[in-house]
Tab-separated table of C-alpha atoms in Angstrom:
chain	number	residue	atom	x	y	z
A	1	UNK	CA	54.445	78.836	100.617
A	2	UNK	CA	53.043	75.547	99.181
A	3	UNK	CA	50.027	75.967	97.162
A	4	UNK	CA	47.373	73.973	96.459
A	5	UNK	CA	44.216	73.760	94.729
A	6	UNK	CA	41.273	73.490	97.221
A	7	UNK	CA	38.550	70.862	96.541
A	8	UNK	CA	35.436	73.039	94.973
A	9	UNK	CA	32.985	71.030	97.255
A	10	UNK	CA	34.840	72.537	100.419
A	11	UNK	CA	33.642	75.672	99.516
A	12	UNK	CA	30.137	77.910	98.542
A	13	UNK	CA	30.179	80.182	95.235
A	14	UNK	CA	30.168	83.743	96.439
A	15	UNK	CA	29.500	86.985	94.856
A	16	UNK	CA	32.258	89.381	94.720
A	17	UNK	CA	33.280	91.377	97.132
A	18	UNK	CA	35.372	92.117	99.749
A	19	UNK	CA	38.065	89.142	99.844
A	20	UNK	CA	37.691	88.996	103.694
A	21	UNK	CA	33.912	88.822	103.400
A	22	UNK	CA	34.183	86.566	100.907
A	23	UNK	CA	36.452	83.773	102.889
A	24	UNK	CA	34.070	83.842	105.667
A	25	UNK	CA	31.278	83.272	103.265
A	26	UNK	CA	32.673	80.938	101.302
A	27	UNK	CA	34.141	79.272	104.522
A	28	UNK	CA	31.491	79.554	107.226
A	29	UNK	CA	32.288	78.207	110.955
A	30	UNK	CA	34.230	75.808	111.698
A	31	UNK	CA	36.322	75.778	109.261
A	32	UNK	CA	36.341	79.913	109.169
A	33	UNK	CA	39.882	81.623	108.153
A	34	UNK	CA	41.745	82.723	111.637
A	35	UNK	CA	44.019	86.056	111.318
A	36	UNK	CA	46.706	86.342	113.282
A	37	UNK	CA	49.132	89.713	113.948
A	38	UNK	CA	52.510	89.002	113.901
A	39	UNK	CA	54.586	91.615	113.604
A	40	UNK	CA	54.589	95.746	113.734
A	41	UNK	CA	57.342	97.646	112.174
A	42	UNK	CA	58.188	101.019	111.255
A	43	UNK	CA	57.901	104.729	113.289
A	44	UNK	CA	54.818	104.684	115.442
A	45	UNK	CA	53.513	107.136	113.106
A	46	UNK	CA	54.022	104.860	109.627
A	47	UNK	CA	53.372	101.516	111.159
A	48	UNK	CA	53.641	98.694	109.055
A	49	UNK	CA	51.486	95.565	110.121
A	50	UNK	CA	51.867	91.635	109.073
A	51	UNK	CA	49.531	89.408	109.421
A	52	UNK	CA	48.590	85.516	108.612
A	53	UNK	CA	45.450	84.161	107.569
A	54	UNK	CA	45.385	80.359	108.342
A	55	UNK	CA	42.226	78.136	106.377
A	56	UNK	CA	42.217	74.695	105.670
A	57	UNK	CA	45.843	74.289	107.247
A	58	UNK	CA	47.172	76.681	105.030
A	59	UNK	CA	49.302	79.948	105.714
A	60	UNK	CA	48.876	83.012	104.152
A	61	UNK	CA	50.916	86.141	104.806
A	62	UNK	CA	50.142	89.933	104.291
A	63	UNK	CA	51.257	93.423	105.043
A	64	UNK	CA	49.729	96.642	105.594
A	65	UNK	CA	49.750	100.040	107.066
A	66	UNK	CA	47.297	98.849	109.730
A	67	UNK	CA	45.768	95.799	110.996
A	68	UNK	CA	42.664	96.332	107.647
A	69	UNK	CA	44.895	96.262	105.162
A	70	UNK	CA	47.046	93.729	106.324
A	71	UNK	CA	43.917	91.237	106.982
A	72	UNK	CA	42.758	92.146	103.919
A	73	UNK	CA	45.907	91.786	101.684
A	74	UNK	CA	46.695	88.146	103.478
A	75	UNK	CA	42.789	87.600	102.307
A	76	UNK	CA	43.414	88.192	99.035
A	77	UNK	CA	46.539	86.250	98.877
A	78	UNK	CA	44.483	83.404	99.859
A	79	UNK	CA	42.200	83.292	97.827
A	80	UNK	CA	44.389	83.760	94.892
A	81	UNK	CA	46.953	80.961	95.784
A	82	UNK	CA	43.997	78.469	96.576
A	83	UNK	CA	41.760	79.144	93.282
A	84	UNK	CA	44.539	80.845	90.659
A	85	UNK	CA	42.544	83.757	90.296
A	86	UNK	CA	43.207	87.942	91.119
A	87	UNK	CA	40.477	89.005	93.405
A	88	UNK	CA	41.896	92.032	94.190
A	89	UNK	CA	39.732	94.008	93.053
A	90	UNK	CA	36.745	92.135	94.239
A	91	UNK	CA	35.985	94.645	97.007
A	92	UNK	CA	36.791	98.177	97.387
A	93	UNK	CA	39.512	100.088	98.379
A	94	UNK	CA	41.765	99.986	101.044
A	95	UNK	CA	41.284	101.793	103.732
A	96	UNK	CA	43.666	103.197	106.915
A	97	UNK	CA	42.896	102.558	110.136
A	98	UNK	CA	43.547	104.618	113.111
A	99	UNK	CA	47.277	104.839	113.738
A	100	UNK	CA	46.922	108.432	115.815
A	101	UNK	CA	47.452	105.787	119.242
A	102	UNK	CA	49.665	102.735	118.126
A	103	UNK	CA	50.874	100.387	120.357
A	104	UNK	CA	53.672	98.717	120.660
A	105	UNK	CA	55.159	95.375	119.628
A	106	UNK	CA	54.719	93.519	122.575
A	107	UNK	CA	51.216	94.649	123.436
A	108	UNK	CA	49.883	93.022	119.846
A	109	UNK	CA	48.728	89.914	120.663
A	110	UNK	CA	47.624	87.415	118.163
A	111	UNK	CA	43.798	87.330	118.994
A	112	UNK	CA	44.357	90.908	116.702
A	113	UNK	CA	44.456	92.932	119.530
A	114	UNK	CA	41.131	92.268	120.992
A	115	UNK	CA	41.617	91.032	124.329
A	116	UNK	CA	39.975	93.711	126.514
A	117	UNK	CA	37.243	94.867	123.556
A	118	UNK	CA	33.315	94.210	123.444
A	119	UNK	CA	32.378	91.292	122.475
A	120	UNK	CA	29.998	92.584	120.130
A	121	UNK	CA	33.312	94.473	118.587
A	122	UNK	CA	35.009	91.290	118.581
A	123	UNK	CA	32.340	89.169	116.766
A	124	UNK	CA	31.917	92.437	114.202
A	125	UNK	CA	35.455	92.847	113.707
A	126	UNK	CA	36.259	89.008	112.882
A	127	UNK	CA	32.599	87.929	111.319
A	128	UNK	CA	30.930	90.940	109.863
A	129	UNK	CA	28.181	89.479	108.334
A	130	UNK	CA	27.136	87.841	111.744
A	131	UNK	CA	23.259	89.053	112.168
A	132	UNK	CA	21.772	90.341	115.381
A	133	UNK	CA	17.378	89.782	115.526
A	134	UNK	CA	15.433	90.942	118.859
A	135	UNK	CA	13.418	87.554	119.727
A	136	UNK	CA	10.935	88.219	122.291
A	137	UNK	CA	10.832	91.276	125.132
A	138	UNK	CA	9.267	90.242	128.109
A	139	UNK	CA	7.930	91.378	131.474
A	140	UNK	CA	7.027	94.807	133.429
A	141	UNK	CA	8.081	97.871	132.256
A	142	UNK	CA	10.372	98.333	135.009
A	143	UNK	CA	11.746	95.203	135.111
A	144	UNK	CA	11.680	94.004	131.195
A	145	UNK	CA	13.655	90.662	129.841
A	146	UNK	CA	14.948	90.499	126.476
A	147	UNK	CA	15.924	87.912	124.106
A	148	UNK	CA	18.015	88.745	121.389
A	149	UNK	CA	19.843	85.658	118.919
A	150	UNK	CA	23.319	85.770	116.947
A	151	UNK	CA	23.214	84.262	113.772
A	152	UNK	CA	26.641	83.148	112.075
A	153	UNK	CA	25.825	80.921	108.890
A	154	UNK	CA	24.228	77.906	110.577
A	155	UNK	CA	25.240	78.683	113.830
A	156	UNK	CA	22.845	80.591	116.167
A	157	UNK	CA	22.719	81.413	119.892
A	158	UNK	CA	20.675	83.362	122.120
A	159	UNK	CA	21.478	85.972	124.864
A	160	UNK	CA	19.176	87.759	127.274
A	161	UNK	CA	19.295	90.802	129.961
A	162	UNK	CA	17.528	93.644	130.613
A	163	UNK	CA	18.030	95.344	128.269
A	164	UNK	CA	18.704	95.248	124.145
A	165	UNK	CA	22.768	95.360	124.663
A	166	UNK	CA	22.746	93.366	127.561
A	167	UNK	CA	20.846	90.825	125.701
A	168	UNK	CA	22.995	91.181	122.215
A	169	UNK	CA	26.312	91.032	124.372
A	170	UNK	CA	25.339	87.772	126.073
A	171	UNK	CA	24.474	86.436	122.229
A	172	UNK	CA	27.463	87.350	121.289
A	173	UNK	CA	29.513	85.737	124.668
A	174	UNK	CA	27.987	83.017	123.606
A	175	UNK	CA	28.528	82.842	119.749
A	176	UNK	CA	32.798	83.389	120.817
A	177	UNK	CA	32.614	80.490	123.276
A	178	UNK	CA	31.270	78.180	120.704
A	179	UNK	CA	33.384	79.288	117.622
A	180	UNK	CA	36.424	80.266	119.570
A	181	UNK	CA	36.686	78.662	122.732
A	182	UNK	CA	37.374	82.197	124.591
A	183	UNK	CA	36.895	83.126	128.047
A	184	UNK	CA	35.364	86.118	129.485
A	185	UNK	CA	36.880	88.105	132.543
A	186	UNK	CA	33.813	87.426	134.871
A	187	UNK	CA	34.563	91.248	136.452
A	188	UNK	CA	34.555	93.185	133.522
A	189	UNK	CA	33.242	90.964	131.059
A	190	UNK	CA	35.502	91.348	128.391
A	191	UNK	CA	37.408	88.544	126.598
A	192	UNK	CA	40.447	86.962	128.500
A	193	UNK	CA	43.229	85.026	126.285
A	194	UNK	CA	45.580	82.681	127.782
A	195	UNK	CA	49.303	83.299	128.833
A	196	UNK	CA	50.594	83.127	125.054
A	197	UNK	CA	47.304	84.391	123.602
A	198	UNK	CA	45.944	81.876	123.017
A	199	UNK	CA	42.139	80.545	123.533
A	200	UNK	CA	41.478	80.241	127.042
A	201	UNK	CA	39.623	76.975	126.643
A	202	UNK	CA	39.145	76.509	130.809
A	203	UNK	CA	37.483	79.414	131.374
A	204	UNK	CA	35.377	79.006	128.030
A	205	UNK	CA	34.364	75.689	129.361
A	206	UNK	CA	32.702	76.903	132.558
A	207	UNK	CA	30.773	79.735	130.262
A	208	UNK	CA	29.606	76.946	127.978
A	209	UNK	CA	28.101	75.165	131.475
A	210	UNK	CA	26.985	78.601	133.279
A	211	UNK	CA	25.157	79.186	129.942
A	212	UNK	CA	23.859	75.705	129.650
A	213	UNK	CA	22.369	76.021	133.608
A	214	UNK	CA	20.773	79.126	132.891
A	215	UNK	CA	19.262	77.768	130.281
A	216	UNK	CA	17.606	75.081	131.485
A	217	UNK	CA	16.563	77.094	134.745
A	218	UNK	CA	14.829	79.328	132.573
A	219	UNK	CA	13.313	76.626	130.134
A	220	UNK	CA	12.245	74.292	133.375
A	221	UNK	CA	11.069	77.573	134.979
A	222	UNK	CA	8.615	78.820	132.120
A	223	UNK	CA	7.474	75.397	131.553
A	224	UNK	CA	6.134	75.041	134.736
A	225	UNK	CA	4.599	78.977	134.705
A	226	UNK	CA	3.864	80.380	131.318
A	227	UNK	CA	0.530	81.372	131.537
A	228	UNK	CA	0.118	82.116	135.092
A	229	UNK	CA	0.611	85.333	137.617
A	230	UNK	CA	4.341	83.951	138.311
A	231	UNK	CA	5.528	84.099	135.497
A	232	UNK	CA	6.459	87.679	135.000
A	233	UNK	CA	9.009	86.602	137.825
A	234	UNK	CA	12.578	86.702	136.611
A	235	UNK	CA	14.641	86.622	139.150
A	236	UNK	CA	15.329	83.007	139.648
A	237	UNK	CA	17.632	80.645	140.887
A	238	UNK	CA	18.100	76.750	140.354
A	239	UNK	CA	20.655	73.666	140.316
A	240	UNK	CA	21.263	71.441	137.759
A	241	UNK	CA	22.634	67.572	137.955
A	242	UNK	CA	24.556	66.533	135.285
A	243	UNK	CA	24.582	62.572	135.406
A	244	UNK	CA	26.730	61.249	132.550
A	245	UNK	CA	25.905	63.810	130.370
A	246	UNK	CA	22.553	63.973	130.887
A	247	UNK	CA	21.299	67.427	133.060
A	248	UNK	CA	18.130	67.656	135.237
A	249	UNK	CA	17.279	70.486	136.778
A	250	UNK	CA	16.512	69.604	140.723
A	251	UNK	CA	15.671	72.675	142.375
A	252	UNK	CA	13.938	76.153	140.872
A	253	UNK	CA	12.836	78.780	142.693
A	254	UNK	CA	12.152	82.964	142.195
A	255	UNK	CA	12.034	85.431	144.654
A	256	UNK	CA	13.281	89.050	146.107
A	257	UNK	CA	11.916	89.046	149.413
A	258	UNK	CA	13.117	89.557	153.527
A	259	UNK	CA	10.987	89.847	156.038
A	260	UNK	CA	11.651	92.771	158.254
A	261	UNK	CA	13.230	93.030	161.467
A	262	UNK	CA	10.145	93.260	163.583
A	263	UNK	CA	8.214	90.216	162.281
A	264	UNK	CA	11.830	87.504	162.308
A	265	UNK	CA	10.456	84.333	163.651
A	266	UNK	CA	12.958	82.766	166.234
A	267	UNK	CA	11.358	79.536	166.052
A	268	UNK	CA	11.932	78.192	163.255
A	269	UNK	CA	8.208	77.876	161.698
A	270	UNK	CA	8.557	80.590	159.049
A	271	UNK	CA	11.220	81.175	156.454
A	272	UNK	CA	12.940	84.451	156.882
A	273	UNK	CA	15.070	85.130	154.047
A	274	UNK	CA	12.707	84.636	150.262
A	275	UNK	CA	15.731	85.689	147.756
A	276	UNK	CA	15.751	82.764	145.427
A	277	UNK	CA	19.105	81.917	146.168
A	278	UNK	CA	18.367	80.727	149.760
A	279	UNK	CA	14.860	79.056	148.509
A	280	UNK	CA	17.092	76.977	146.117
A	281	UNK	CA	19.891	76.342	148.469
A	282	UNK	CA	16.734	74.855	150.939
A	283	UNK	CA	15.656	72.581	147.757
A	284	UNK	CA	18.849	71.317	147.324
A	285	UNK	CA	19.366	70.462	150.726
A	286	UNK	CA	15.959	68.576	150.936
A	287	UNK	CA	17.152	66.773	148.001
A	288	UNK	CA	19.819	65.670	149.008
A	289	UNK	CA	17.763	64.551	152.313
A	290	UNK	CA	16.359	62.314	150.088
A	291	UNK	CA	18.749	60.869	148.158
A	292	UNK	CA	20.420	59.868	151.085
A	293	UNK	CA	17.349	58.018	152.551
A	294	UNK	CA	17.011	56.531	149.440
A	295	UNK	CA	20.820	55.456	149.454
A	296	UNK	CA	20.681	53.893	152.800
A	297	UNK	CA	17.383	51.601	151.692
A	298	UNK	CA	19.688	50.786	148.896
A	299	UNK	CA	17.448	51.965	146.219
A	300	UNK	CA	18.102	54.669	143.370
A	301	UNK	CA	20.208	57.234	144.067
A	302	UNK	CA	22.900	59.612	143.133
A	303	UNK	CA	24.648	58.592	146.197
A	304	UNK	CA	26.683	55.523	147.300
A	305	UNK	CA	28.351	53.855	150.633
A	306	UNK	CA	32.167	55.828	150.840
A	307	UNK	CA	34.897	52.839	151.798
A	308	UNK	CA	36.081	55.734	154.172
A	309	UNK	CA	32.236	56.122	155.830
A	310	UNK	CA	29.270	58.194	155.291
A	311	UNK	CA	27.924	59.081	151.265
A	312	UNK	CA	29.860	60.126	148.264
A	313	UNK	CA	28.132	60.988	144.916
A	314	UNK	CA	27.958	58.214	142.209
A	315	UNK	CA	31.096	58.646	139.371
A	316	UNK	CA	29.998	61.204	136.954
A	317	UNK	CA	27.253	63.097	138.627
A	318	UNK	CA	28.443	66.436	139.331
């Protein structure tokens, strides 16, 4: 392939080491090398693998007996045809991988076979030097909420659940969507590739907005709570406007509760059903009350006169 020397200011000075640990820290996101399988030959019991490693535009090839040594050996080629030097021997030895259950050709995709793996895997396998800190831990004991952040170079995002892994999967959801534009199966949770392998950029688009909502639910919710008896509260609910890009959260709410069979009121003077869902659904609705009196004395509002009849929402607000 065509060579060429790569501008020293594109780049940090590394220690070194591994060559695939030192691309990604010589290259940190976005501009982080992408592997690629591409082929598998051989018996299924002396596999060979190849496998590119694309940077800076470039393509670099290597082969090995599994997916390790062929990431690594495309690594190394890279980093000798872009800086002249041997770094071979800049990080260990080479080391097998587990070729006891190989898989065919056509099941190796070019997201390195990960579709279907943890996403904690995932971000380990492709960014090992990606660093996992427990930020807060928060509520009852038998209903705790943790907070634990991914941290990739200067990239850093935050999951939570309810417990340690929950919380450190959602980080690292969240840390794929951004670098990667992947999708998660919202069944199973595990990552989803398009028809051709490639980033599913739709469905890593609405878990860049679900994780933007819950965000703000949660910010808007302990804003107006820290300190108080509600706020050990967590199950919540809420709806966001987005208005040209800028997102306003119109409705919170937090709550678990029925009331029983015996005590329904027919009449319409007591809410039945607490779950924060329905509370939140209620808010909305009065909201949009609202904005449609407000509409029809033609002053502010997210809604507007339809040429058809009756109220659309403005262009934009979603």
């Amino acid at each position: 392939g065509k060579t060429e020397q790569v501008d020293q200011s594109s780049h940090k000075d590394v220690p070194m080491k591994n060559a695939v640990m030192m691309l990604n820290e010589m290259f940190p996101p976005p501009t982080a090398p992408q592997y690629r399988v591409t082929s598998m030959t051989g018996t299924p019991n002396n596999p060979t693998f190849s496998m590119t490693c694309i940077l800076l535009d470039q393509t670099f090839s290597g082969t090995g007996r599994s997916k390790k040594e062929a990431k690594l050996d495309a690594s190394q080629k890279a980093l000798q045809e872009m800086f002249g030097k041997d770094f071979s021997e800049g990080g260990g030895t080479k080391e097998s991988g587990n070729t006891s259950n190989p898989r065919s050709l056509s099941e190796i995709d070019s997201w390195l076979e990960l579709e279907g793996k943890n996403p904690v895997s995932i971000l380990n396998e492709l960014y090992p030097g990606v660093i996992f800190q427990l930020v807060s831990a928060e509520g009852p004991s038998h209903a705790p909420q943790f907070c634990v952040r991914a941290t990739l170079a200067s990239l850093s995002y935050e999951g939570r659940g309810i417990s340690k892994k929950e919380a450190k999967l959602h980080a690292s959801k969240a840390l794929l969507v951004h670098i990667h534009r992947v999708g998660f199966d919202p069944m199973t949770g595990n990552m989803k590739s398009g028809g051709e392998g490639q980033p599913d950029t739709v469905r890593a688009d609405g878990h860049s907005w679900a994780d933007k909502v819950g965000g703000l639910v949660r910010e808007q919710f302990n804003r107006l709570f820290d300190g108080t008896t509600y706020s050990k509260r967590k199950v919540m609910a809420g709806v966001v406007l987005d208005h040209a890009g800028i997102t306003t959260v119109i409705c919170l709410s937090s709550g678990t509760k029925c009331v029983n069979g015996e005590q329904l009121c027919l009449g319409g003077s007591s809410l039945n059903d607490c779950h924060a869902e329905v509370i939140a659904r209620r808010c909305l609705v009065a909201w949009l009350y609202n904005q449609l009196e407000l509409a029809i004395l033609g002053r502010t509002s997210v809604l507007q006169r339809d040429q058809e009849g009756g109220f659309r929402l403005l262009h934009g607000v979603s």
